[in-house]
Amino acid sequence: MLFLLLPFLSALFQGGDRFEESISYHLMQTSSFHNHSWVHVGSGWLGELQTHRWNSSSNTIIYLYPWSRGNFSNKELMDVERLFQLYFNEHQDFYISQLMFKDPFDLQVTVGCELHSGKGFLGFKQVAIQGHDFMSFQNETFLPSPRGGEKAQKACKLLNFNEAYTQRLYRLLSDTCPRFTLGLLEAGKAHLQQLVKPEAWLSSGHSPGPGRLLLVCHVSGFYPKPVWVMWMRGEQGQLGTQRGDILPNADGTWYLQATLDVAAGEAAGLACRVKHSSLGGQDLILHWGAPQSALGLILFAVIVALALLTGLGFWFRKRW
Ligand SMILES: *[C@@H]1O[C@H](CO)[C@@H](O)[C@H](O)[C@H]1NC(C)=O
Ligand SMILES: *[C@@H]1O[C@H](CO)[C@@H](O)[C@H](O)[C@H]1NC(C)=O
Ligand SMILES: *[C@@H]1O[C@H](CO)[C@@H](O)[C@H](O)[C@H]1NC(C)=O
Ligand SMILES: *[C@@H]1O[C@H](CO)[C@@H](O)[C@H](O)[C@H]1NC(C)=O
């Protein structure tokens, strides 16, 4: 089954040779214990796309898309939900009563599975406390992080001693998670395969110094995330191009800016080039100093048309 899906998956997540993105599903949990009460925030992510949320007032899963149930039956989803309810209850007690963490206390947990070429899906779980690595779960065993100190060693000892728990977690990560992820990819195919073209525009940023210009190329509104942006002189990529982080827009599309610091006299002839899977090989190219919009072209066309009309007018007058 996996083999049948692989070509589809690689097309979906690469969109070109340069763009590698792994296939993964993971849950993120942040819990804080402040002033004797817990606040839990939980979310589920297919790669970079959020597909689930935890409703901590009703202790239920919120499905963010109609296809967020993948191909699991209601019964199987309710079993998973019950497992999380149990987990949220138990871990509160574990950290406070057994490990004696003191108020205030912040916990971050990432747990999921990731496809590795040749090895299939590998499960993982990482726990951080007060922002530092605390312990991880690999191959059926919890391992303390060096920074976790004695408390991490104690936590791993207690957890590893509970074989029923480590086996259940291992099954969840090595069986349930990959099955769910593949089902989700299949069910959400139409959404995940959609392509949205980027818009791009140029501006100048804060001058980096006397006689210098900061050229900024904005690329916005594209989906999926992998994108290539470079300042060019002809066919020559400018190595000084600085790419910012790819940031989310509110509508689920992405935004990126690429800047180049140049001497003011050298800006002419530079262009920003954008490659994206939605462009079908027709790269966007914006030239620095060229008219930014169609306005320039329209003006030019109007002037040419006027000149022609005037010329025609003279010609007709002469003939009549
Ligand atoms: C802590 O909680 C108690 C009761 O739950 C409340 O009265 C108090 O104002 C809270 N303190 C702070 C600093 O939030
Ligand atoms: C979360 O659960 C509460 C209580 O059942 C409910 O009122 C609320 O609408 C739920 N929130 C979402 C976003 O589903
Ligand atoms: C994982 O554990 C199994 C036995 O539980 C062992 O045979 C195997 O070598 C371990 N693999 C790694 C990568 O540690
Ligand atoms: C869901 O899809 C996956 C991948 O195609 C498959 O392995 C699995 O058996 C399907 N059904 C369930 C209930 O997991």
CSV table of N, CA, C and O in Angstrom, one decimal, residues 2 25 72 111-115 119-125 137-140 165-182:
chain,number,residue,atom,x,y,z
A,2,LEU,N,1.9,1.2,0.8
A,2,LEU,CA,2.8,2.4,0.9
A,2,LEU,C,3.5,2.6,-0.4
A,2,LEU,O,3.6,3.8,-0.8
A,25,TYR,N,3.2,13.1,10.9
A,25,TYR,CA,2.1,13.6,11.6
A,25,TYR,C,2.6,13.7,13.1
A,25,TYR,O,3.3,12.8,13.6
A,72,PHE,N,-10.2,6.5,9.6
A,72,PHE,CA,-10.5,5.8,10.8
A,72,PHE,C,-12.0,5.8,11.1
A,72,PHE,O,-12.7,6.7,10.8
A,111,VAL,N,4.9,14.5,19.9
A,111,VAL,CA,4.8,13.0,19.7
A,111,VAL,C,4.2,12.8,18.4
A,111,VAL,O,3.3,13.4,17.9
A,112,GLY,N,4.8,11.8,17.6
A,112,GLY,CA,4.3,11.5,16.3
A,112,GLY,C,5.1,10.5,15.6
A,112,GLY,O,5.9,9.7,16.2
A,113,CYS,N,4.9,10.5,14.2
A,113,CYS,CA,5.7,9.6,13.4
A,113,CYS,C,6.1,10.2,12.1
A,113,CYS,O,5.4,11.1,11.6
A,114,GLU,N,7.2,9.8,11.6
A,114,GLU,CA,7.8,10.5,10.4
A,114,GLU,C,8.3,9.4,9.4
A,114,GLU,O,8.8,8.4,9.9
A,115,LEU,N,8.0,9.6,8.2
A,115,LEU,CA,8.5,8.7,7.2
A,115,LEU,C,10.0,8.9,6.8
A,115,LEU,O,10.3,10.0,6.5
A,119,LYS,N,13.3,3.2,5.7
A,119,LYS,CA,13.1,2.6,7.0
A,119,LYS,C,11.6,2.6,7.4
A,119,LYS,O,11.2,2.2,8.5
A,120,GLY,N,10.7,3.2,6.6
A,120,GLY,CA,9.3,3.3,6.9
A,120,GLY,C,9.1,4.4,8.0
A,120,GLY,O,10.0,5.3,8.1
A,121,PHE,N,8.0,4.3,8.7
A,121,PHE,CA,7.7,5.3,9.6
A,121,PHE,C,8.5,5.1,10.9
A,121,PHE,O,8.5,4.0,11.4
A,122,LEU,N,9.0,6.1,11.5
A,122,LEU,CA,9.6,6.0,12.8
A,122,LEU,C,8.9,6.9,13.8
A,122,LEU,O,8.6,8.1,13.4
A,123,GLY,N,8.5,6.4,14.9
A,123,GLY,CA,7.8,7.2,15.9
A,123,GLY,C,8.8,8.0,16.8
A,123,GLY,O,9.9,7.6,16.9
A,124,PHE,N,8.3,9.0,17.4
A,124,PHE,CA,9.1,9.8,18.3
A,124,PHE,C,8.3,10.5,19.4
A,124,PHE,O,7.1,10.7,19.2
A,125,LYS,N,8.9,10.7,20.5
A,125,LYS,CA,8.2,11.5,21.5
A,125,LYS,C,9.3,12.3,22.2
A,125,LYS,O,10.3,11.7,22.6
A,137,PHE,N,11.5,9.4,23.8
A,137,PHE,CA,11.1,8.0,23.7
A,137,PHE,C,11.6,7.5,22.4
A,137,PHE,O,11.3,8.0,21.4
A,138,GLN,N,12.5,6.5,22.4
A,138,GLN,CA,13.0,5.9,21.2
A,138,GLN,C,12.9,4.4,21.3
A,138,GLN,O,13.4,3.8,22.3
A,139,ASN,N,12.4,3.7,20.3
A,139,ASN,CA,12.5,2.3,20.3
A,139,ASN,C,12.0,1.6,21.6
A,139,ASN,O,12.7,0.9,22.2
A,140,GLU,N,10.8,2.0,22.0
A,140,GLU,CA,10.2,1.4,23.2
A,140,GLU,C,10.8,1.8,24.6
A,140,GLU,O,10.5,1.2,25.6
A,165,TYR,N,2.5,0.5,29.6
A,165,TYR,CA,2.4,1.9,29.1
A,165,TYR,C,3.4,2.0,27.9
A,165,TYR,O,3.0,2.5,26.9
A,166,THR,N,4.7,1.6,28.1
A,166,THR,CA,5.6,1.8,27.0
A,166,THR,C,5.2,1.0,25.7
A,166,THR,O,5.4,1.5,24.6
A,167,GLN,N,4.6,-0.2,25.9
A,167,GLN,CA,4.2,-1.0,24.8
A,167,GLN,C,3.0,-0.3,24.1
A,167,GLN,O,2.9,-0.3,22.8
A,168,ARG,N,2.1,0.3,24.9
A,168,ARG,CA,0.9,0.9,24.3
A,168,ARG,C,1.4,2.1,23.5
A,168,ARG,O,1.0,2.4,22.4
A,169,LEU,N,2.4,2.9,24.1
A,169,LEU,CA,2.9,4.1,23.3
A,169,LEU,C,3.6,3.6,22.1
A,169,LEU,O,3.4,4.2,21.0
A,170,TYR,N,4.4,2.6,22.2
A,170,TYR,CA,5.1,2.1,21.0
A,170,TYR,C,4.1,1.7,19.9
A,170,TYR,O,4.3,2.0,18.7
A,171,ARG,N,3.0,1.0,20.3
A,171,ARG,CA,2.0,0.6,19.3
A,171,ARG,C,1.4,1.8,18.6
A,171,ARG,O,1.2,1.9,17.4
A,172,LEU,N,1.1,2.8,19.5
A,172,LEU,CA,0.5,4.0,19.0
A,172,LEU,C,1.4,4.7,17.9
A,172,LEU,O,0.9,5.2,16.9
A,173,LEU,N,2.7,4.7,18.2
A,173,LEU,CA,3.6,5.4,17.3
A,173,LEU,C,4.0,4.6,16.1
A,173,LEU,O,4.3,5.2,15.0
A,174,SER,N,4.1,3.3,16.2
A,174,SER,CA,4.6,2.5,15.1
A,174,SER,C,3.5,1.9,14.3
A,174,SER,O,3.7,1.5,13.2
A,175,ASP,N,2.2,1.9,14.8
A,175,ASP,CA,1.1,1.3,14.0
A,175,ASP,C,0.0,2.3,13.8
A,175,ASP,O,-0.3,2.7,12.6
A,176,THR,N,-0.6,2.8,14.9
A,176,THR,CA,-1.7,3.7,14.7
A,176,THR,C,-1.3,5.0,13.9
A,176,THR,O,-2.0,5.4,13.0
A,177,CYS,N,-0.2,5.6,14.3
A,177,CYS,CA,0.2,6.9,13.7
A,177,CYS,C,0.4,6.8,12.2
A,177,CYS,O,-0.1,7.5,11.5
A,178,PRO,N,1.2,5.8,11.8
A,178,PRO,CA,1.5,5.7,10.3
A,178,PRO,C,0.2,5.4,9.5
A,178,PRO,O,-0.1,6.0,8.5
A,179,ARG,N,-0.7,4.5,10.1
A,179,ARG,CA,-2.0,4.2,9.4
A,179,ARG,C,-2.8,5.4,9.3
A,179,ARG,O,-3.4,5.7,8.3
A,180,PHE,N,-2.9,6.2,10.4
A,180,PHE,CA,-3.7,7.4,10.4
A,180,PHE,C,-3.1,8.4,9.4
A,180,PHE,O,-3.9,9.0,8.7
A,181,THR,N,-1.8,8.6,9.4
A,181,THR,CA,-1.2,9.6,8.6
A,181,THR,C,-1.5,9.3,7.1
A,181,THR,O,-1.8,10.1,6.3
A,182,LEU,N,-1.3,8.0,6.7
A,182,LEU,CA,-1.6,7.6,5.3
A,182,LEU,C,-3.0,7.8,4.9
A,182,LEU,O,-3.4,8.3,3.9
